[in-house]
Short mmCIF file of C-alpha atoms and ligand atoms in Angstrom, two decimals:
data_model
loop_
_atom_site.label_atom_id
_atom_site.label_comp_id
_atom_site.label_asym_id
_atom_site.label_seq_id
_atom_site.Cartn_x
_atom_site.Cartn_y
_atom_site.Cartn_z
CA UNK A 1 126.01 68.42 107.39
CA UNK A 2 130.19 67.58 106.89
CA UNK A 3 132.14 65.57 109.20
CA UNK A 4 134.91 67.01 110.60
CA UNK A 5 136.43 64.08 111.59
CA UNK A 6 137.07 63.03 107.37
CA UNK A 7 140.16 63.34 106.50
CA UNK A 8 140.23 63.45 102.40
CA UNK A 9 142.72 62.92 99.47
CA UNK A 10 141.89 63.88 95.82
CA UNK A 11 144.23 62.15 93.39
CA UNK A 12 144.19 64.31 90.04
CA UNK A 13 143.61 67.40 91.67
CA UNK A 14 145.25 69.83 89.21
CA UNK A 15 143.16 69.01 86.46
CA UNK A 16 140.03 70.71 84.69
CA UNK A 17 137.55 69.03 87.93
CA UNK A 18 140.78 68.58 89.88
CA UNK A 19 141.15 72.42 90.89
CA UNK A 20 137.84 73.21 91.46
CA UNK A 21 136.61 70.08 93.06
CA UNK A 22 139.21 70.42 95.43
CA UNK A 23 138.83 73.98 96.20
CA UNK A 24 135.27 73.01 96.24
CA UNK A 25 135.23 70.44 99.34
CA UNK A 26 138.01 72.44 101.26
CA UNK A 27 135.53 75.17 101.23
CA UNK A 28 132.90 72.24 103.15
CA UNK A 29 135.69 70.47 104.98
CA UNK A 30 138.22 72.80 105.83
CA UNK A 31 141.49 73.05 104.17
CA UNK A 32 143.49 70.84 106.28
CA UNK A 33 140.99 68.24 105.75
CA UNK A 34 141.62 67.73 101.47
CA UNK A 35 145.12 66.97 100.30
CA UNK A 36 145.36 67.47 97.46
CA UNK A 37 147.54 65.12 94.94
CA UNK A 38 149.05 64.59 91.12
CA UNK A 39 151.77 64.29 89.31
CA UNK A 40 152.14 67.51 88.27
CA UNK A 41 153.14 70.60 89.11
CA UNK A 42 150.65 72.00 92.73
CA UNK A 43 148.33 74.18 90.25
CA UNK A 44 148.59 78.06 90.39
CA UNK A 45 144.87 78.11 92.08
CA UNK A 46 145.68 75.94 94.55
CA UNK A 47 148.87 77.06 95.86
CA UNK A 48 147.83 78.65 99.25
CA UNK A 49 144.84 76.71 100.28
CA UNK A 50 145.61 73.24 101.75
CA UNK A 51 148.16 70.23 102.12
CA UNK A 52 149.90 69.41 98.40
CA UNK A 53 152.00 66.34 97.99
CA UNK A 54 153.28 65.05 95.08
CA UNK A 55 151.62 61.54 94.18
CA UNK A 56 152.50 59.11 91.32
CA UNK A 57 148.52 56.67 91.48
CA UNK A 58 149.72 53.84 89.54
CA UNK A 59 152.93 53.17 92.74
CA UNK A 60 150.21 51.10 95.55
CA UNK A 61 153.03 50.73 97.65
CA UNK A 62 153.36 55.18 97.67
CA UNK A 63 149.48 55.85 98.12
CA UNK A 64 149.08 53.08 100.52
CA UNK A 65 151.57 54.70 102.55
CA UNK A 66 150.00 57.96 102.43
CA UNK A 67 146.72 56.72 103.50
CA UNK A 68 147.70 55.59 106.18
CA UNK A 69 149.72 58.71 107.34
CA UNK A 70 147.87 60.87 106.40
CA UNK A 71 144.21 58.53 108.10
CA UNK A 72 142.89 59.71 105.12
CA UNK A 73 139.49 58.58 105.80
CA UNK A 74 137.51 59.32 101.50
CA UNK A 75 139.50 59.73 98.01
CA UNK A 76 138.73 61.24 95.03
CA UNK A 77 140.34 59.66 91.99
CA UNK A 78 139.73 62.17 89.06
CA UNK A 79 143.79 60.58 87.44
CA UNK A 80 142.93 59.42 84.13
CA UNK A 81 144.17 60.00 80.14
CA UNK A 82 141.01 61.75 78.77
CA UNK A 83 139.46 60.46 74.89
CA UNK A 84 140.96 62.01 72.54
CA UNK A 85 144.57 61.96 73.95
CA UNK A 86 143.47 57.94 75.04
CA UNK A 87 143.17 56.86 71.53
CA UNK A 88 146.80 57.99 70.86
CA UNK A 89 148.31 55.49 73.26
CA UNK A 90 144.99 52.66 73.76
CA UNK A 91 146.88 51.12 75.67
CA UNK A 92 148.47 53.57 77.71
CA UNK A 93 145.69 54.85 78.47
CA UNK A 94 144.33 51.45 79.28
CA UNK A 95 146.91 51.13 81.84
CA UNK A 96 146.26 53.54 83.60
CA UNK A 97 142.13 54.06 83.54
CA UNK A 98 142.67 50.73 85.33
CA UNK A 99 145.76 50.68 87.33
CA UNK A 100 144.65 53.57 89.55
CA UNK A 101 140.83 52.34 89.49
CA UNK A 102 142.04 49.51 91.29
CA UNK A 103 144.37 50.43 93.35
CA UNK A 104 142.31 52.88 94.73
CA UNK A 105 139.98 49.99 95.39
CA UNK A 106 142.19 47.46 96.52
CA UNK A 107 143.14 50.20 99.11
CA UNK A 108 140.13 51.09 100.44
CA UNK A 109 139.08 47.81 100.70
CA UNK A 110 141.97 46.90 103.04
CA UNK A 111 142.66 49.95 104.84
CA UNK A 112 137.84 50.54 105.45
CA UNK A 113 138.00 53.83 103.78
CA UNK A 114 134.15 54.72 103.94
CA UNK A 115 134.64 56.57 101.04
CA UNK A 116 135.23 56.67 97.18
CA UNK A 117 134.66 58.68 94.57
CA UNK A 118 135.32 58.08 90.90
CA UNK A 119 134.10 59.53 87.65
CA UNK A 120 132.86 57.49 84.45
CA UNK A 121 131.74 59.84 81.64
CA UNK A 122 128.93 59.56 78.99
CA UNK A 123 132.40 57.21 76.58
CA UNK A 124 130.66 54.39 77.98
CA UNK A 125 128.45 54.58 75.41
CA UNK A 126 129.19 53.70 71.69
CA UNK A 127 127.26 53.66 68.21
CA UNK A 128 124.93 50.63 69.03
CA UNK A 129 123.33 52.91 72.18
CA UNK A 130 120.45 55.40 71.65
CA UNK A 131 121.97 58.39 71.17
CA UNK A 132 118.94 60.38 72.21
CA UNK A 133 117.95 60.75 75.73
CA UNK A 134 120.47 57.45 76.48
CA UNK A 135 118.96 56.16 79.74
CA UNK A 136 120.93 54.33 82.83
CA UNK A 137 120.54 51.26 81.26
CA UNK A 138 120.95 50.63 78.25
CA UNK A 139 123.50 47.79 75.33
CA UNK A 140 126.24 49.30 76.79
CA UNK A 141 129.43 48.71 73.33
CA UNK A 142 131.91 51.57 73.42
CA UNK A 143 134.12 51.73 70.52
CA UNK A 144 136.62 54.56 71.96
CA UNK A 145 139.08 52.74 74.64
CA UNK A 146 138.79 55.78 77.20
CA UNK A 147 134.52 54.14 77.19
CA UNK A 148 136.41 50.85 76.94
CA UNK A 149 138.98 51.27 80.41
CA UNK A 150 135.35 53.77 81.82
CA UNK A 151 132.97 50.79 81.27
CA UNK A 152 135.70 47.78 82.96
CA UNK A 153 135.74 50.69 85.75
CA UNK A 154 132.38 50.73 86.75
CA UNK A 155 131.95 46.80 86.52
CA UNK A 156 135.05 47.17 89.00
CA UNK A 157 133.41 49.71 91.64
CA UNK A 158 129.70 47.43 91.27
CA UNK A 159 132.29 44.72 92.12
CA UNK A 160 134.11 46.16 94.60
CA UNK A 161 131.09 47.21 96.32
CA UNK A 162 128.95 44.11 96.21
CA UNK A 163 132.03 42.17 96.93
CA UNK A 164 133.58 44.40 99.99
CA UNK A 165 131.20 46.50 100.16
CA UNK A 166 133.49 49.22 99.37
CA UNK A 167 131.20 52.43 99.57
CA UNK A 168 131.89 52.94 95.67
CA UNK A 169 129.98 56.07 94.11
CA UNK A 170 129.94 57.80 90.39
CA UNK A 171 128.76 60.22 87.06
CA UNK A 172 128.48 59.57 84.04
CA UNK A 173 130.09 63.05 83.20
CA UNK A 174 128.98 64.41 80.05
CA UNK A 175 131.81 67.27 78.35
CA UNK A 176 132.87 69.74 81.32
CA UNK A 177 132.44 74.08 81.15
CA UNK A 178 134.79 75.72 82.62
CA UNK A 179 137.52 78.27 82.93
CA UNK A 180 139.15 78.32 86.02
CA UNK A 181 141.41 75.09 84.36
CA UNK A 182 142.15 73.54 81.66
CA UNK A 183 140.63 70.81 79.63
CA UNK A 184 142.81 67.23 79.23
CA UNK A 185 142.28 66.41 76.09
CA UNK A 186 138.89 64.69 75.41
CA UNK A 187 136.86 65.55 73.01
CA UNK A 188 134.70 67.58 74.24
CA UNK A 189 137.39 70.10 74.84
CA UNK A 190 135.96 72.50 71.61
CA UNK A 191 133.06 74.24 74.25
CA UNK A 192 136.20 74.90 76.73
CA UNK A 193 138.54 76.67 73.82
CA UNK A 194 135.48 78.08 72.04
CA UNK A 195 134.74 80.74 74.99
CA UNK A 196 138.26 81.08 75.16
CA UNK A 197 139.03 82.46 71.25
CA UNK A 198 135.81 83.94 71.55
CA UNK A 199 137.32 86.52 73.65
CA UNK A 200 140.39 86.95 72.04
CA UNK A 201 139.74 86.68 68.86
CA UNK A 202 135.98 86.82 67.82
CA UNK A 203 136.71 83.58 65.50
CA UNK A 204 136.75 80.09 66.16
CA UNK A 205 137.78 76.94 64.12
CA UNK A 206 135.78 74.20 65.73
CA UNK A 207 137.74 70.72 65.71
CA UNK A 208 134.09 69.08 65.75
CA UNK A 209 131.37 69.11 62.83
CA UNK A 210 128.29 72.01 63.23
CA UNK A 211 125.89 69.85 63.75
CA UNK A 212 127.78 67.61 66.55
CA UNK A 213 125.27 67.20 69.71
CA UNK A 214 126.52 66.69 72.60
CA UNK A 215 126.04 65.80 76.50
CA UNK A 216 127.44 68.96 78.10
CA UNK A 217 127.58 70.68 81.96
CA UNK A 218 128.68 73.66 83.23
CA UNK A 219 131.34 72.96 86.29
CA UNK A 220 129.45 74.26 89.00
CA UNK A 221 127.43 71.82 88.85
CA UNK A 222 129.98 69.10 88.21
CA UNK A 223 131.12 69.91 91.33
CA UNK A 224 127.83 70.51 93.04
CA UNK A 225 126.63 67.29 91.53
CA UNK A 226 129.98 65.11 92.94
CA UNK A 227 129.18 66.36 97.01
CA UNK A 228 125.85 66.02 97.07
CA UNK A 229 125.94 62.40 95.65
CA UNK A 230 129.28 62.35 98.27
CA UNK A 231 126.76 63.21 100.87
CA UNK A 232 123.96 61.30 100.20
CA UNK A 233 123.03 58.93 102.34
CA UNK A 234 124.52 55.25 101.30
CA UNK A 235 120.47 54.10 101.19
CA UNK A 236 119.98 56.41 98.26
CA UNK A 237 122.74 54.98 96.23
CA UNK A 238 121.23 52.47 93.83
CA UNK A 239 123.64 52.06 91.56
CA UNK A 240 126.23 51.21 91.65
CA UNK A 241 128.26 51.17 88.72
CA UNK A 242 127.50 54.93 87.53
CA UNK A 243 124.56 57.29 87.30
CA UNK A 244 124.12 59.11 84.14
CA UNK A 245 124.07 62.60 84.70
CA UNK A 246 122.28 65.39 82.18
CA UNK A 247 121.70 69.49 82.14
CA UNK A 248 122.04 70.49 78.71
CA UNK A 249 122.99 69.44 74.50
CA UNK A 250 124.29 71.64 72.30
CA UNK A 251 126.05 71.77 69.13
CA UNK A 252 128.39 73.59 68.26
CA UNK A 253 126.80 75.37 65.84
CA UNK A 254 124.49 75.95 68.32
CA UNK A 255 127.38 77.06 71.14
CA UNK A 256 128.46 79.39 68.15
CA UNK A 257 125.29 81.17 68.18
CA UNK A 258 124.51 81.24 71.60
CA UNK A 259 128.18 83.29 71.97
CA UNK A 260 127.05 86.11 68.67
CA UNK A 261 124.40 87.18 71.51
CA UNK A 262 127.31 88.79 73.56
CA UNK A 263 129.81 89.01 70.64
CA UNK A 264 127.91 90.11 67.71
CA UNK A 265 130.95 89.70 65.83
CA UNK A 266 132.42 86.48 66.48
CA UNK A 267 132.26 83.87 63.55
CA UNK A 268 133.04 80.01 63.60
CA UNK A 269 134.66 77.76 60.74
CA UNK A 270 134.62 74.28 60.51
CA UNK A 271 138.53 72.13 60.08
CA UNK A 272 137.50 68.14 61.91
CA UNK A 273 139.78 66.16 62.98
CA UNK A 274 139.97 62.07 64.41
CA UNK A 275 137.83 63.91 67.17
CA UNK A 276 135.02 64.00 65.28
CA UNK A 277 134.92 60.17 65.10
CA UNK A 278 135.19 60.18 68.65
CA UNK A 279 131.79 62.58 68.88
CA UNK A 280 129.77 60.04 66.37
CA UNK A 281 130.34 57.33 68.71
CA UNK A 282 128.47 58.95 72.08
CA UNK A 283 125.01 59.71 73.08
CA UNK A 284 122.78 63.19 71.90
CA UNK A 285 121.35 63.81 75.24
CA UNK A 286 121.40 61.92 78.54
CA UNK A 287 118.67 60.90 80.52
CA UNK A 288 119.29 61.71 84.16
CA UNK A 289 115.67 60.41 85.23
CA UNK A 290 117.47 57.65 87.89
CA UNK A 291 119.91 60.18 89.46
CA UNK A 292 117.05 62.79 89.96
CA UNK A 293 115.01 60.18 91.81
CA UNK A 294 117.56 58.42 93.90
CA UNK A 295 119.45 60.77 95.42
CA UNK A 296 117.84 64.31 94.01
CA UNK A 297 119.60 65.31 91.23
CA UNK A 298 118.74 68.70 89.75
CA UNK A 299 121.17 71.03 87.19
CA UNK A 300 121.59 74.68 87.69
CA UNK A 301 122.76 76.32 84.60
CA UNK A 302 121.07 76.03 80.56
CA UNK A 303 123.18 77.28 77.21
CA UNK A 304 122.29 80.65 77.52
CA UNK A 305 123.50 80.75 81.73
CA UNK A 306 126.32 79.06 81.93
CA UNK A 307 126.94 81.36 77.87
CA UNK A 308 127.26 84.50 79.90
CA UNK A 309 129.22 83.14 82.96
CA UNK A 310 131.58 82.18 81.17
CA UNK A 311 132.02 84.59 78.92
CA UNK A 312 131.54 87.28 81.88
CA UNK A 313 134.36 85.18 83.81
CA UNK A 314 136.84 85.50 81.01
CA UNK A 315 136.25 88.48 80.43
CA UNK A 316 138.00 89.55 83.59
CA UNK A 317 140.82 87.61 83.97
CA UNK A 318 142.04 89.64 80.06
P1 LIG B 401 142.61 66.10 83.43
O1 LIG B 401 143.40 64.93 82.69
O2 LIG B 401 142.17 67.86 83.04
O3 LIG B 401 142.80 65.78 85.60
C1 LIG B 401 143.44 64.82 85.34
C2 LIG B 401 144.55 65.23 86.42
O4 LIG B 401 145.21 63.40 86.41
C3 LIG B 401 145.86 65.93 85.26
O5 LIG B 401 146.70 66.89 86.44
C4 LIG B 401 147.31 64.59 85.84
O6 LIG B 401 148.30 64.93 85.90
C5 LIG B 401 146.74 63.65 86.37
N1 LIG B 401 147.79 61.79 86.56
C6 LIG B 401 147.60 61.75 85.91
N2 LIG B 401 148.30 60.44 85.63
C7 LIG B 401 148.38 60.59 86.92
C8 LIG B 401 148.81 59.27 87.78
N3 LIG B 401 149.48 59.35 87.13
N4 LIG B 401 148.53 60.06 89.10
C9 LIG B 401 148.27 61.43 89.76
N5 LIG B 401 148.61 61.92 89.14
C10 LIG B 401 148.30 61.79 87.55
O7 LIG B 401 140.50 65.29 83.36
P2 LIG B 401 139.73 65.74 84.78
O8 LIG B 401 138.65 66.43 83.11
O9 LIG B 401 139.94 66.59 85.16
O10 LIG B 401 138.83 64.54 84.35
C11 LIG B 401 138.97 63.97 86.47
C12 LIG B 401 138.43 62.73 85.82
O11 LIG B 401 137.17 62.91 84.97
C13 LIG B 401 139.06 61.58 84.32
O12 LIG B 401 138.26 60.49 85.98
C14 LIG B 401 138.29 62.06 83.45
O13 LIG B 401 137.87 60.49 83.04
C15 LIG B 401 136.95 62.28 84.33
N6 LIG B 401 135.77 63.03 83.33
C16 LIG B 401 135.85 64.58 82.72
C17 LIG B 401 135.49 65.07 81.95
C18 LIG B 401 136.01 66.02 81.45
O14 LIG B 401 135.03 66.95 80.42
N7 LIG B 401 136.52 67.49 81.73
C19 LIG B 401 133.73 64.16 81.41
C20 LIG B 401 134.15 63.00 81.84
C21 LIG B 401 134.76 62.18 82.47
N1 LIG B 402 134.91 64.76 78.18
C1 LIG B 402 135.21 63.98 78.29
C2 LIG B 402 136.18 64.21 76.70
O1 LIG B 402 135.61 64.32 75.84
C3 LIG B 402 134.30 63.16 78.20
O2 LIG B 402 134.56 61.98 78.43
O3 LIG B 402 137.25 62.76 76.48
#
């Protein structure tokens, strides 16, 4: 049962995940309980749904004051630079992705916060990891700066849990597909753009090759996974770095075939760019059996169900 005494701060609430996660947390815990924050202006879909504050999470003092002022008990940290944007400025990505996490973990330790959520990514895996059904525990040698920050972040989470008992929990999200808010500069963004372009123009030019398989997930599953992980009894959380979670795996050609079942005129062509190299370094599919065994993870959306839902919702908006 949700505890009504919680006060939750979502950092990076105006991004692709933040908008939907904030709305869901407000549904569960009550709108006044969930404070949304971001560098950006408040997202249109958040307006009127609960409190919003402007916050640069790199400013530890401001963040600390906010935690005290609002009696925050849980922090969901979503601020980050994603894979493609991070490659354009590796040192900036390192600074944002690491310092944000260290600020949150350290204030969580100092103020004895009940829980922290921070997402990792399938990007922790690199070219030397097994490509198919990539296990929870395997060779992890990321070749992208984004993956390096996620791997380092996972080690910090485990360290703060073991050393200071900070109850920090994490998921290695696959590429996330959603229609409510736009993706923020990742390599898996093609799988969102393709739906928008299909509905508007019946045509999409993919920046990844036809046969590039990647692990993917529909946003409702990602939000549910996050909430279920955070609500699970602490004794069930055996992985304190970050859990593999999976739902589906497809390529640009595969998703195009599925879209054609609904839009027979749809045409895809291919013009790869530098994101191909990033995608080639990542797994093709993920083994999430530890998340399933430990806290009961089960995805609900496969490619067919997600495609039908995406197209139905995007058509409504036209
Ligand atoms: P996003 O880029 O859409 O959103 C990030 C938000 O953080 C933005 O609104 C941005 O304004 C905000 N932000 C950036 N710097 C900030 C700062 N200094 N202070 C406060 N806010 C700041 O990203 P997303 O897709 O919502 O991803 C959220 C988290 O999930 C990230 O850690 C990302 O690595 C992880 N993740 C996302 C995916 C995906 O497919 N979307 C997959 C795996 C992991
Ligand atoms: N979807 C993310 C990206 O492509 C993976 O973490 O960057």
